Short mmCIF file of C-alpha atoms in Angstrom, two decimals:
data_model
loop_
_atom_site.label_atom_id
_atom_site.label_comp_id
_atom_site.label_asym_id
_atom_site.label_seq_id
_atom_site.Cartn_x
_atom_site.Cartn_y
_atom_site.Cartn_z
CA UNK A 1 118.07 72.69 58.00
CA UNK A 2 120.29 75.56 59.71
CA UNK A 3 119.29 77.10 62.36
CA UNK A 4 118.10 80.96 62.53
CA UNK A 5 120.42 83.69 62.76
CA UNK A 6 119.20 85.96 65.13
CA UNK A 7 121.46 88.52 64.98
CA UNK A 8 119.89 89.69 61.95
CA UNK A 9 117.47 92.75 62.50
CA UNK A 10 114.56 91.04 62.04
CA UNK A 11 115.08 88.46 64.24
CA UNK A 12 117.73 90.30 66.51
CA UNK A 13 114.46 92.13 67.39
CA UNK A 14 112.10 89.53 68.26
CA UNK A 15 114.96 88.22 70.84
CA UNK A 16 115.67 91.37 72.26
CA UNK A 17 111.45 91.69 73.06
CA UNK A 18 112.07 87.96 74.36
CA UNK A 19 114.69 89.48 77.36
CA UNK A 20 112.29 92.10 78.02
CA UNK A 21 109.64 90.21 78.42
CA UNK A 22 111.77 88.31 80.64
CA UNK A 23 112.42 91.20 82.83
CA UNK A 24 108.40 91.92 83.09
CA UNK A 25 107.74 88.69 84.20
CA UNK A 26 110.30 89.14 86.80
CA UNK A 27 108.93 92.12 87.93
CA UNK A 28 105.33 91.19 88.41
CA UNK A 29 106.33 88.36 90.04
CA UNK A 30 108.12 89.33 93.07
CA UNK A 31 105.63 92.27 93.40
CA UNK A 32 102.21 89.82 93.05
CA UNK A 33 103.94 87.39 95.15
CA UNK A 34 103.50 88.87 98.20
CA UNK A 35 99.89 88.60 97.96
CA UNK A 36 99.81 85.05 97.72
CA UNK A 37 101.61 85.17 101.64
CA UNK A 38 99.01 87.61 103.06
CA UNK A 39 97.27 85.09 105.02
CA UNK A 40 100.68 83.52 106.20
CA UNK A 41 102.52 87.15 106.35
CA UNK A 42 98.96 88.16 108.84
CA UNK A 43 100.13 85.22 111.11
CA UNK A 44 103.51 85.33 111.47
CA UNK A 45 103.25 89.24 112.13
CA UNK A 46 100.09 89.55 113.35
CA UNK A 47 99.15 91.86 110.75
CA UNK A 48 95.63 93.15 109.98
CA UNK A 49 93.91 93.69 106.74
CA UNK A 50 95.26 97.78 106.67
CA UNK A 51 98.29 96.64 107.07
CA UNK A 52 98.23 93.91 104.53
CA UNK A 53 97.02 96.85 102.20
CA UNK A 54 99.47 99.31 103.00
CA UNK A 55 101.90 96.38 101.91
CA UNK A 56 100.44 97.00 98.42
CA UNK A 57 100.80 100.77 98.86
CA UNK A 58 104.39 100.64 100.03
CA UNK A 59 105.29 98.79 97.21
CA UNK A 60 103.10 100.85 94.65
CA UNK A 61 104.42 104.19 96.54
CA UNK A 62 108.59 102.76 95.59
CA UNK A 63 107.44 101.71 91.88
CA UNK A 64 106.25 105.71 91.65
CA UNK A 65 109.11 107.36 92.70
CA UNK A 66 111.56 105.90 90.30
CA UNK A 67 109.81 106.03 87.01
CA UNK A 68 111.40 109.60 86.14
CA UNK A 69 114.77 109.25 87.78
CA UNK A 70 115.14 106.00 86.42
CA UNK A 71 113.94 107.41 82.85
CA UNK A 72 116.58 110.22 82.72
CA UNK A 73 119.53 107.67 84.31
CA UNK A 74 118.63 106.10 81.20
CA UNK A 75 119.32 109.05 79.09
CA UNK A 76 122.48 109.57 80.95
CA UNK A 77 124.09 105.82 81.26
CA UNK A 78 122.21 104.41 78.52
CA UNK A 79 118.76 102.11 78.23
CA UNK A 80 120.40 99.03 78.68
CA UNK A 81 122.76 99.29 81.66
CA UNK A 82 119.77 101.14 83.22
CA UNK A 83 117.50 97.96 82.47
CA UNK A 84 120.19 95.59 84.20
CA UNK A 85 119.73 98.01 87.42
CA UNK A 86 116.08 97.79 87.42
CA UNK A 87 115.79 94.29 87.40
CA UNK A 88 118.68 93.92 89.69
CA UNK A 89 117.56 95.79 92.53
CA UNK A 90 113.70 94.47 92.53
CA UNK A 91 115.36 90.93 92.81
CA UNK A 92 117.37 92.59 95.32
CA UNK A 93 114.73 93.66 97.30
CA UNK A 94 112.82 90.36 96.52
CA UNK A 95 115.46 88.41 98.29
CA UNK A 96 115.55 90.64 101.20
CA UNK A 97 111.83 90.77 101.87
CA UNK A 98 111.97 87.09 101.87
CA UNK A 99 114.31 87.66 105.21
CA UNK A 100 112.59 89.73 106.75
CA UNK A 101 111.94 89.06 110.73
CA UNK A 102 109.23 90.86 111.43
CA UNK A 103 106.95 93.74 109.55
CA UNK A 104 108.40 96.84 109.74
CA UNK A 105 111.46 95.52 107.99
CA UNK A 106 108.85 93.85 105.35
CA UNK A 107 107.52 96.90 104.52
CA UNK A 108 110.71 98.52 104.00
CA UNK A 109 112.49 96.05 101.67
CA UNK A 110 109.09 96.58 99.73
CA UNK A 111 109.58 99.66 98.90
CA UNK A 112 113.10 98.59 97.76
CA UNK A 113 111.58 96.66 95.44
CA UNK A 114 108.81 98.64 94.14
CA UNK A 115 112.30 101.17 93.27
CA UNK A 116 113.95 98.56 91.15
CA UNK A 117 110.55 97.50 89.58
CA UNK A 118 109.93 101.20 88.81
CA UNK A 119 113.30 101.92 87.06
CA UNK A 120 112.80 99.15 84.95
CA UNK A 121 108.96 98.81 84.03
CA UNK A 122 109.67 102.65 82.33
CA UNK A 123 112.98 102.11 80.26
CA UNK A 124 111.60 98.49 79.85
CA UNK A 125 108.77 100.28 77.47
CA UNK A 126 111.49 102.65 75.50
CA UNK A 127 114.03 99.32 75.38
CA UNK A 128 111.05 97.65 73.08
CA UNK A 129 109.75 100.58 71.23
CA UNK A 130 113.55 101.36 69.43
CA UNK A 131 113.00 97.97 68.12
CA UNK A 132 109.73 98.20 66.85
CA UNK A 133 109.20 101.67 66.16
CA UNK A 134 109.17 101.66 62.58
CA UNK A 135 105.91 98.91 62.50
CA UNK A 136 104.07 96.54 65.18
CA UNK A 137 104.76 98.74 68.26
CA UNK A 138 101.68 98.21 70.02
CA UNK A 139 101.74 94.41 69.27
CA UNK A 140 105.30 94.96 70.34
CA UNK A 141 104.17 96.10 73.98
CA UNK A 142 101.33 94.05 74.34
CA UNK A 143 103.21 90.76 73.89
CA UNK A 144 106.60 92.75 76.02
CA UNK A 145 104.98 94.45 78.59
CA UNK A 146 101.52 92.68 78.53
CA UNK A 147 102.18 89.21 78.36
CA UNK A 148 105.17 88.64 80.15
CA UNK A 149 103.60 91.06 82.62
CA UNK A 150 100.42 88.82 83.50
CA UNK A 151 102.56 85.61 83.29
CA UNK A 152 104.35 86.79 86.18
CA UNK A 153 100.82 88.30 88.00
CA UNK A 154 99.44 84.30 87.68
CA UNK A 155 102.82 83.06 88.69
CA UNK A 156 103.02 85.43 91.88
CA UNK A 157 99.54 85.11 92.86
CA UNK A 158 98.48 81.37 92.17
CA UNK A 159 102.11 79.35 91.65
CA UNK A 160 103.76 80.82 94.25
CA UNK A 161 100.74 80.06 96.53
CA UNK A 162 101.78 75.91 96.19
CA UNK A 163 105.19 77.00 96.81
CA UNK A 164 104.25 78.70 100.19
CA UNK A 165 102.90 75.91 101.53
CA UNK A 166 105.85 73.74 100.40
CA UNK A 167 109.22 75.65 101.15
CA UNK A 168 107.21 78.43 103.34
CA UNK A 169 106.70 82.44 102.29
CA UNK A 170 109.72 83.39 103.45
CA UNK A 171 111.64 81.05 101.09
CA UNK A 172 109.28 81.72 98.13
CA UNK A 173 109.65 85.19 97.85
CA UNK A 174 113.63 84.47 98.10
CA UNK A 175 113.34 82.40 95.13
CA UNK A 176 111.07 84.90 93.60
CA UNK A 177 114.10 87.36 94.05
CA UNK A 178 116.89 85.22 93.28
CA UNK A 179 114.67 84.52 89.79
CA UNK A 180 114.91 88.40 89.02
CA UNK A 181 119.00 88.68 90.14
CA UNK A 182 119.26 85.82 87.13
CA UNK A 183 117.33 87.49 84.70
CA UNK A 184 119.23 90.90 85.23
CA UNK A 185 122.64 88.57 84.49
CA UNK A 186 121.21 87.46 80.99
CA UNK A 187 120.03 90.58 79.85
CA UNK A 188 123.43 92.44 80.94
CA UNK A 189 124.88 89.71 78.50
CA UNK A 190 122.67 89.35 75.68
CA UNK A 191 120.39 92.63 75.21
CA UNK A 192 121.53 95.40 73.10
CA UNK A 193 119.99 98.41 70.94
CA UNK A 194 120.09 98.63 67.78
CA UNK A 195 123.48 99.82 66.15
CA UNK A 196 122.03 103.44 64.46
CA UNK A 197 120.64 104.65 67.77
CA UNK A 198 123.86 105.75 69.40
CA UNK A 199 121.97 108.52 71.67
CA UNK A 200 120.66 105.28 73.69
CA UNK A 201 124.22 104.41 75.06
CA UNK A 202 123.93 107.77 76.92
CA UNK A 203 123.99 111.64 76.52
CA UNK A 204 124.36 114.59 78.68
CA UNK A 205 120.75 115.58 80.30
CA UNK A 206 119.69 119.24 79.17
CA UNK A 207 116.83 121.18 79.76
CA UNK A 208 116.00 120.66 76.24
CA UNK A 209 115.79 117.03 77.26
CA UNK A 210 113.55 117.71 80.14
CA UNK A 211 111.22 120.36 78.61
CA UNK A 212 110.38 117.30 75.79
CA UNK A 213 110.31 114.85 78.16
CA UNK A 214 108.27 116.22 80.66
CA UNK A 215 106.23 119.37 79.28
CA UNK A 216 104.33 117.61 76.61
CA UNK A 217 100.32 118.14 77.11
CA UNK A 218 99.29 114.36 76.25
CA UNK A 219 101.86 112.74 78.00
CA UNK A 220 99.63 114.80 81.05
CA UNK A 221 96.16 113.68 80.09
CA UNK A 222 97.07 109.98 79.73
CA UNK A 223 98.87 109.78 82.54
CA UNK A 224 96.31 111.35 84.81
CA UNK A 225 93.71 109.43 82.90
CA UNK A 226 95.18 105.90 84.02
CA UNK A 227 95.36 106.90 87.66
CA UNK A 228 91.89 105.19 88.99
CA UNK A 229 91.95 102.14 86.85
CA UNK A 230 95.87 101.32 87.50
CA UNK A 231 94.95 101.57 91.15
CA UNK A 232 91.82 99.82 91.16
CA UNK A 233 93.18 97.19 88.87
CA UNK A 234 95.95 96.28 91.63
CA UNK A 235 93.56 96.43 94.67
CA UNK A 236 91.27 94.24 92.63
CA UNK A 237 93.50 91.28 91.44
CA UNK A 238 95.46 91.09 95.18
CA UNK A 239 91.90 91.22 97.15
CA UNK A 240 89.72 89.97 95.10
CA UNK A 241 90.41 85.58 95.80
CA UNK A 242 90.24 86.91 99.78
CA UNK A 243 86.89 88.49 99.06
CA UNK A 244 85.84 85.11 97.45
CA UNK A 245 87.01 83.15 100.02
CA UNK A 246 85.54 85.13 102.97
CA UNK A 247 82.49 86.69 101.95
CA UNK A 248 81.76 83.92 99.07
CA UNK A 249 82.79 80.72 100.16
CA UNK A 250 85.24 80.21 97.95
CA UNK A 251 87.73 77.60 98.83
CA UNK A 252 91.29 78.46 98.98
CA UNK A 253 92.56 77.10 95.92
CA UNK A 254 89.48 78.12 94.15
CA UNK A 255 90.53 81.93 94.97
CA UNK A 256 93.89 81.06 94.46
CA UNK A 257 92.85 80.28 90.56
CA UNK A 258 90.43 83.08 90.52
CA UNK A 259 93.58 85.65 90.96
CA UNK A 260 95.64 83.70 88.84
CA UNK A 261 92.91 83.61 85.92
CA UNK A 262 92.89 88.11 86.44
CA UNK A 263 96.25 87.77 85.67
CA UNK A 264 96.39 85.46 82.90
CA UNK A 265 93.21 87.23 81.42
CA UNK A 266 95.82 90.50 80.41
CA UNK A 267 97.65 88.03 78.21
CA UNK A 268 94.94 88.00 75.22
CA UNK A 269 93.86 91.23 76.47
CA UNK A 270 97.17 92.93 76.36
CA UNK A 271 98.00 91.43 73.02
CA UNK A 272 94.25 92.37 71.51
CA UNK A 273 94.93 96.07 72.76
CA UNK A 274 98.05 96.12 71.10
CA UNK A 275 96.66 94.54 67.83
CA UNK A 276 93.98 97.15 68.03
CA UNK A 277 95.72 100.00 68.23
CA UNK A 278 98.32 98.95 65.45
CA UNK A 279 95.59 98.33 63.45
CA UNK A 280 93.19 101.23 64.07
CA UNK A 281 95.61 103.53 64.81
CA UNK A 282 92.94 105.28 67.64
CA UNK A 283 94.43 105.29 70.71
CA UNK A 284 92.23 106.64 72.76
CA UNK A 285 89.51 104.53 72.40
CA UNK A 286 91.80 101.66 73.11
CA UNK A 287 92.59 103.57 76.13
CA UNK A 288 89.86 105.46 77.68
CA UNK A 289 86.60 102.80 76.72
CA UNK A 290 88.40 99.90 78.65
CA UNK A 291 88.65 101.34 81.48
CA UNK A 292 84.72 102.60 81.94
CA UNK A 293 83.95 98.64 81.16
CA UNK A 294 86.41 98.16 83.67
CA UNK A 295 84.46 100.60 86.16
CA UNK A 296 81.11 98.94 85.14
CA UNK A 297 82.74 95.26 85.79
CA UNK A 298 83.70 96.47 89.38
CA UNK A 299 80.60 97.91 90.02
CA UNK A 300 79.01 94.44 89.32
CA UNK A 301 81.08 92.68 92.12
CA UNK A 302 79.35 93.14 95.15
CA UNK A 303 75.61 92.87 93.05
CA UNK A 304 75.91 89.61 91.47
CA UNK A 305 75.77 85.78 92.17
CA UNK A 306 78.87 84.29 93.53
CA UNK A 307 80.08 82.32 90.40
CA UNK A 308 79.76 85.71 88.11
CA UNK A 309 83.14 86.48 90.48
CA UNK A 310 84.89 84.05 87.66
CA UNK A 311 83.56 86.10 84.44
CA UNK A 312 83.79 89.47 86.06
CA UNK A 313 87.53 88.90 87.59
CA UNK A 314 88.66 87.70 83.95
CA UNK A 315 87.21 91.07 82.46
CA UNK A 316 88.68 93.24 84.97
CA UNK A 317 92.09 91.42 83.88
CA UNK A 318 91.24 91.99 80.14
CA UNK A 319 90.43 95.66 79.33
CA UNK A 320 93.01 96.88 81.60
CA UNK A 321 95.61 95.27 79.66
CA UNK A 322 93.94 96.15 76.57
CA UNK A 323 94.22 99.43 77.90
CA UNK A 324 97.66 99.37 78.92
CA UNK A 325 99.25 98.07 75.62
CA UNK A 326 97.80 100.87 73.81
CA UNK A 327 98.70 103.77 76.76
CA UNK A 328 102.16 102.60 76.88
CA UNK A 329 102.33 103.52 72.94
CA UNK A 330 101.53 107.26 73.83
CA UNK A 331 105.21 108.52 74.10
CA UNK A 332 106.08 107.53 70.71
CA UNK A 333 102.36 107.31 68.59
CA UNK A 334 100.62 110.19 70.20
CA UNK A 335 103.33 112.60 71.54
CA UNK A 336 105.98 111.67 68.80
CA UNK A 337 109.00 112.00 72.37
CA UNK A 338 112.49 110.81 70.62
CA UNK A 339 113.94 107.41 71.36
CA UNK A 340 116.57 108.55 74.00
CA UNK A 341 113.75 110.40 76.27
CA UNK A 342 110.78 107.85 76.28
CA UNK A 343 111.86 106.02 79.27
CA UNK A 344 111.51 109.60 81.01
CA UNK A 345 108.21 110.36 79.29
CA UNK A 346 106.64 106.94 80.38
CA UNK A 347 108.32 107.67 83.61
CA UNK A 348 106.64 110.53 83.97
CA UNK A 349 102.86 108.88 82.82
CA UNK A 350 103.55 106.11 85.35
CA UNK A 351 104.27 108.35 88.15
CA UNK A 352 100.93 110.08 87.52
CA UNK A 353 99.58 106.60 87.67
CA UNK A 354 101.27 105.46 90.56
CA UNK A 355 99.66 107.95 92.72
CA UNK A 356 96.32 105.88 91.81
CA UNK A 357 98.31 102.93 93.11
CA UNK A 358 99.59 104.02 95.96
CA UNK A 359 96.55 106.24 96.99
CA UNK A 360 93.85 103.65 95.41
CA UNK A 361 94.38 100.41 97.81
CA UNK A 362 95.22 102.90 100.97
CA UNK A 363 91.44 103.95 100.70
CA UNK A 364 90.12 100.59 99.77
CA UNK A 365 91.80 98.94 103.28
CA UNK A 366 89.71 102.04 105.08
CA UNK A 367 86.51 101.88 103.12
CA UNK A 368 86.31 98.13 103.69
CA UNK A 369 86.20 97.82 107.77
CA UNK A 370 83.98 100.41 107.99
CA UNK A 371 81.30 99.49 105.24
CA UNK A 372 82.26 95.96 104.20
CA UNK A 373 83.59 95.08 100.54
CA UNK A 374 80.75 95.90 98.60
CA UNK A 375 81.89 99.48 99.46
CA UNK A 376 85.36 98.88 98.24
CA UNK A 377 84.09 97.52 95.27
CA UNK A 378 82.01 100.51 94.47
CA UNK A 379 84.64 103.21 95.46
CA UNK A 380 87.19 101.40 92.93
CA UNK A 381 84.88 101.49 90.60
CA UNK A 382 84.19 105.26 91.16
CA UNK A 383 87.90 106.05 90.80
CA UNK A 384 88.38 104.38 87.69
CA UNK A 385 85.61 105.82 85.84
CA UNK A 386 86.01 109.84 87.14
CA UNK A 387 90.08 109.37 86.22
CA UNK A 388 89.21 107.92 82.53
CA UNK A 389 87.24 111.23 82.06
CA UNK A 390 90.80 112.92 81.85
CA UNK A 391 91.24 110.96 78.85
CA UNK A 392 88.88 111.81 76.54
CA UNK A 393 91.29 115.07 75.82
CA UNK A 394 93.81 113.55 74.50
CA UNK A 395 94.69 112.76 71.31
CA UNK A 396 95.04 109.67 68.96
CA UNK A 397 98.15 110.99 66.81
CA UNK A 398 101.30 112.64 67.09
CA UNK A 399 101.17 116.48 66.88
CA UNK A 400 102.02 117.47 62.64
CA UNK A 401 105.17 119.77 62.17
CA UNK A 402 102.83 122.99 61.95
CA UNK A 403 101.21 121.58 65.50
CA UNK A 404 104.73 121.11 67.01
CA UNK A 405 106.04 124.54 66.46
CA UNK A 406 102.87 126.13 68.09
CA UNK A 407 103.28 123.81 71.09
CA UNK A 408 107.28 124.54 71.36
CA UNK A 409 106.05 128.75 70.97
CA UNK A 410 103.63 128.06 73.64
CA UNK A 411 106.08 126.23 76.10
CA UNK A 412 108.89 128.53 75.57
#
């Protein structure tokens, strides 16, 4: 039997999701990593819990900065040389945080790596909707962006835990980097897009290209929408197996598995969303009803029985991915953006987003001392729900020709 040719389009496209997929995994895991070293990273520096949070922040505050820049260097240099850089730097910045002698240079070489991790995560999306475009984009991003996103969540949070305590954190989150500077090799070998998109190996940036990019109104409502939930969702899965362990009496490896299982959880979540939204074609109910049943599960937390931690950590996991998938589809399903300017577009939802997960954990480490968790637990889910509001303007479809000139009249 001969083997299959994957450089036919059909298959060519299932590889080149494979390499992107790749690069997610590579990018949760040296961020989710570092929360598996908290307790060890809170000895060796002596750092407290608001520090431990701002770690999250100071990543979450690098992954926001980047999403547009690294959007229109995409535009300008093309989607795949600007995909190598993203993954190269957050490996980068994995292997230096895993040097680090003391905290303050920690918490710089994590915003480093939030920077690399925020180029790619927004060309990442436009690298695997060219290729799936035309049919299965959602399914596309769920398995892309979803899956290989929560495989590297339960690798960072619960693998990396048993290699802590083997090798130490230090050299764990150097492997974690070293990981990501590998990955950024193969794809700068073997990705490509496809051969009738020239505009994606790089054109001029106009204010044409920034006035689609940037001005459209859904592009706005979705990205302000995700703001609670992304940052609850974060605070949640990295605090979530200490809260277990310390107000619970869970033991160590049982937290360990319960943040592991929130990040394996997206996987069928992230792929449902995606089938979903293929198959439905409404967007934003496969956006905005997640995340108030994420806002109920949170809620929940501090009010039930111990085990329920299991049941309610896996949900939280779920509907945010199922949310995700579908959001991520916004550039191209609801605001109809052209290939060449979606990284931007999904740059720019992500930064809106990234305020929630910069801003989300910062109040979270504050609430907590002062009121205990069950107050943390009830201001995430506050956030999430008020932010999803913001959602229910948006639409489910991209605007009709008639629609589009209005909205071009109105802008101009």
């Amino acid at each position: 039997m001969s083997s299959p040719d994957i450089t036919s389009p059909s298959n060519q496209r299932w590889f080149m999701l494979l390499l992107i997929s790749l690069g997610y995994v590579s990018l949760t895991l040296n961020w989710f990593n570092v929360a598996a070293a908290f307790p060890l990273i809170g000895t060796s520096f002596g750092a407290t819990l608001p520090q431990l949070s701002l770690l999250v922040s100071l990543f979450l505050a690098g992954f926001g900065i980047a999403h547009i820049p690294g959007g229109l260097l995409a535009t300008r240099i093309g989607l795949k040389r600007t995909v190598v850089i993203g993954i190269l730097i957050e490996g980068i910045g994995g292997v230096l945080s895993g040097i680090s002698p003391n905290y303050a240079t920690l918490a710089i070489f994590r915003v480093v790596t939030g920077i690399g991790g925020s180029i790619f995560l927004a060309v990442g999306v436009a690298a695997i909707t060219v290729w799936f475009t035309e049919r299965g984009l959602a399914l596309a991003l769920g398995i892309g962006t979803g899956v290989g996103f929560c495989v590297g969540v339960a690798m960072g949070l619960y693998l990396w835990g048993f290699l802590q305590a083997a090798v130490g954190w230090h050299l764990a989150l150097v492997i974690g980097g070293l990981i990501g500077i590998l990955i950024a090799a193969l794809t700068a070998v073997a990705f490509q897009t496809p051969h009738h998109t020239k505009t994606l190996q790089g054109t001029p940036i106009s204010r044409a290209v920034i006035r689609e990019a940037l001005a459209d109104r859904d592009i706005w409502i979705y990205g302000i929408a995700m703001i609670g939930a992304y940052g609850a969702y974060f605070t949640a899965s990295q605090f979530l197996a200490e809260y277990a362990v310390s107000e619970r009496h869970y033991t160590a490896s049982a937290g360990n598995l319960l943040a592991a299982l929130i990040g394996l959880a997206g996987i069928p979540g992230s792929v449902a969303g995606g089938w979903f939204a293929d198959h439905y074609q409404k967007t934003k109910a496969a956006v905005v009803l997640p995340m108030f049943v994420m806002a109920a599960l949170l809620l929940l937390i501090p009010f039930t029985p111990a085990g329920m931690l299991w049941p309610l950590g896996i949900g939280i996991g779920f509907v945010l991915l199922f949310a995700f998938t579908a959001w991520s589809s916004v550039p191209d399903r609801v605001a109809g953006i052209s290939h060449a300017n979606i990284g931007t577009s999904i740059g720019l939802m992500l930064t809106l987003s990234a305020l929630g997960g910069f801003l989300v954990p910062l109040g979270f480490g504050r609430i907590v001392p002062a009121t205990g968790f069950a107050g943390g637990w009830i201001f995430l889910a506050a956030v999430s729900a008020v932010f999803a509001l913001a959602g229910l303007a948006g639409r489910d479809h991209a605007a009709t020709p008639k629609e589009a000139e209005k909205i071009a009249r109105t802008i101009a």
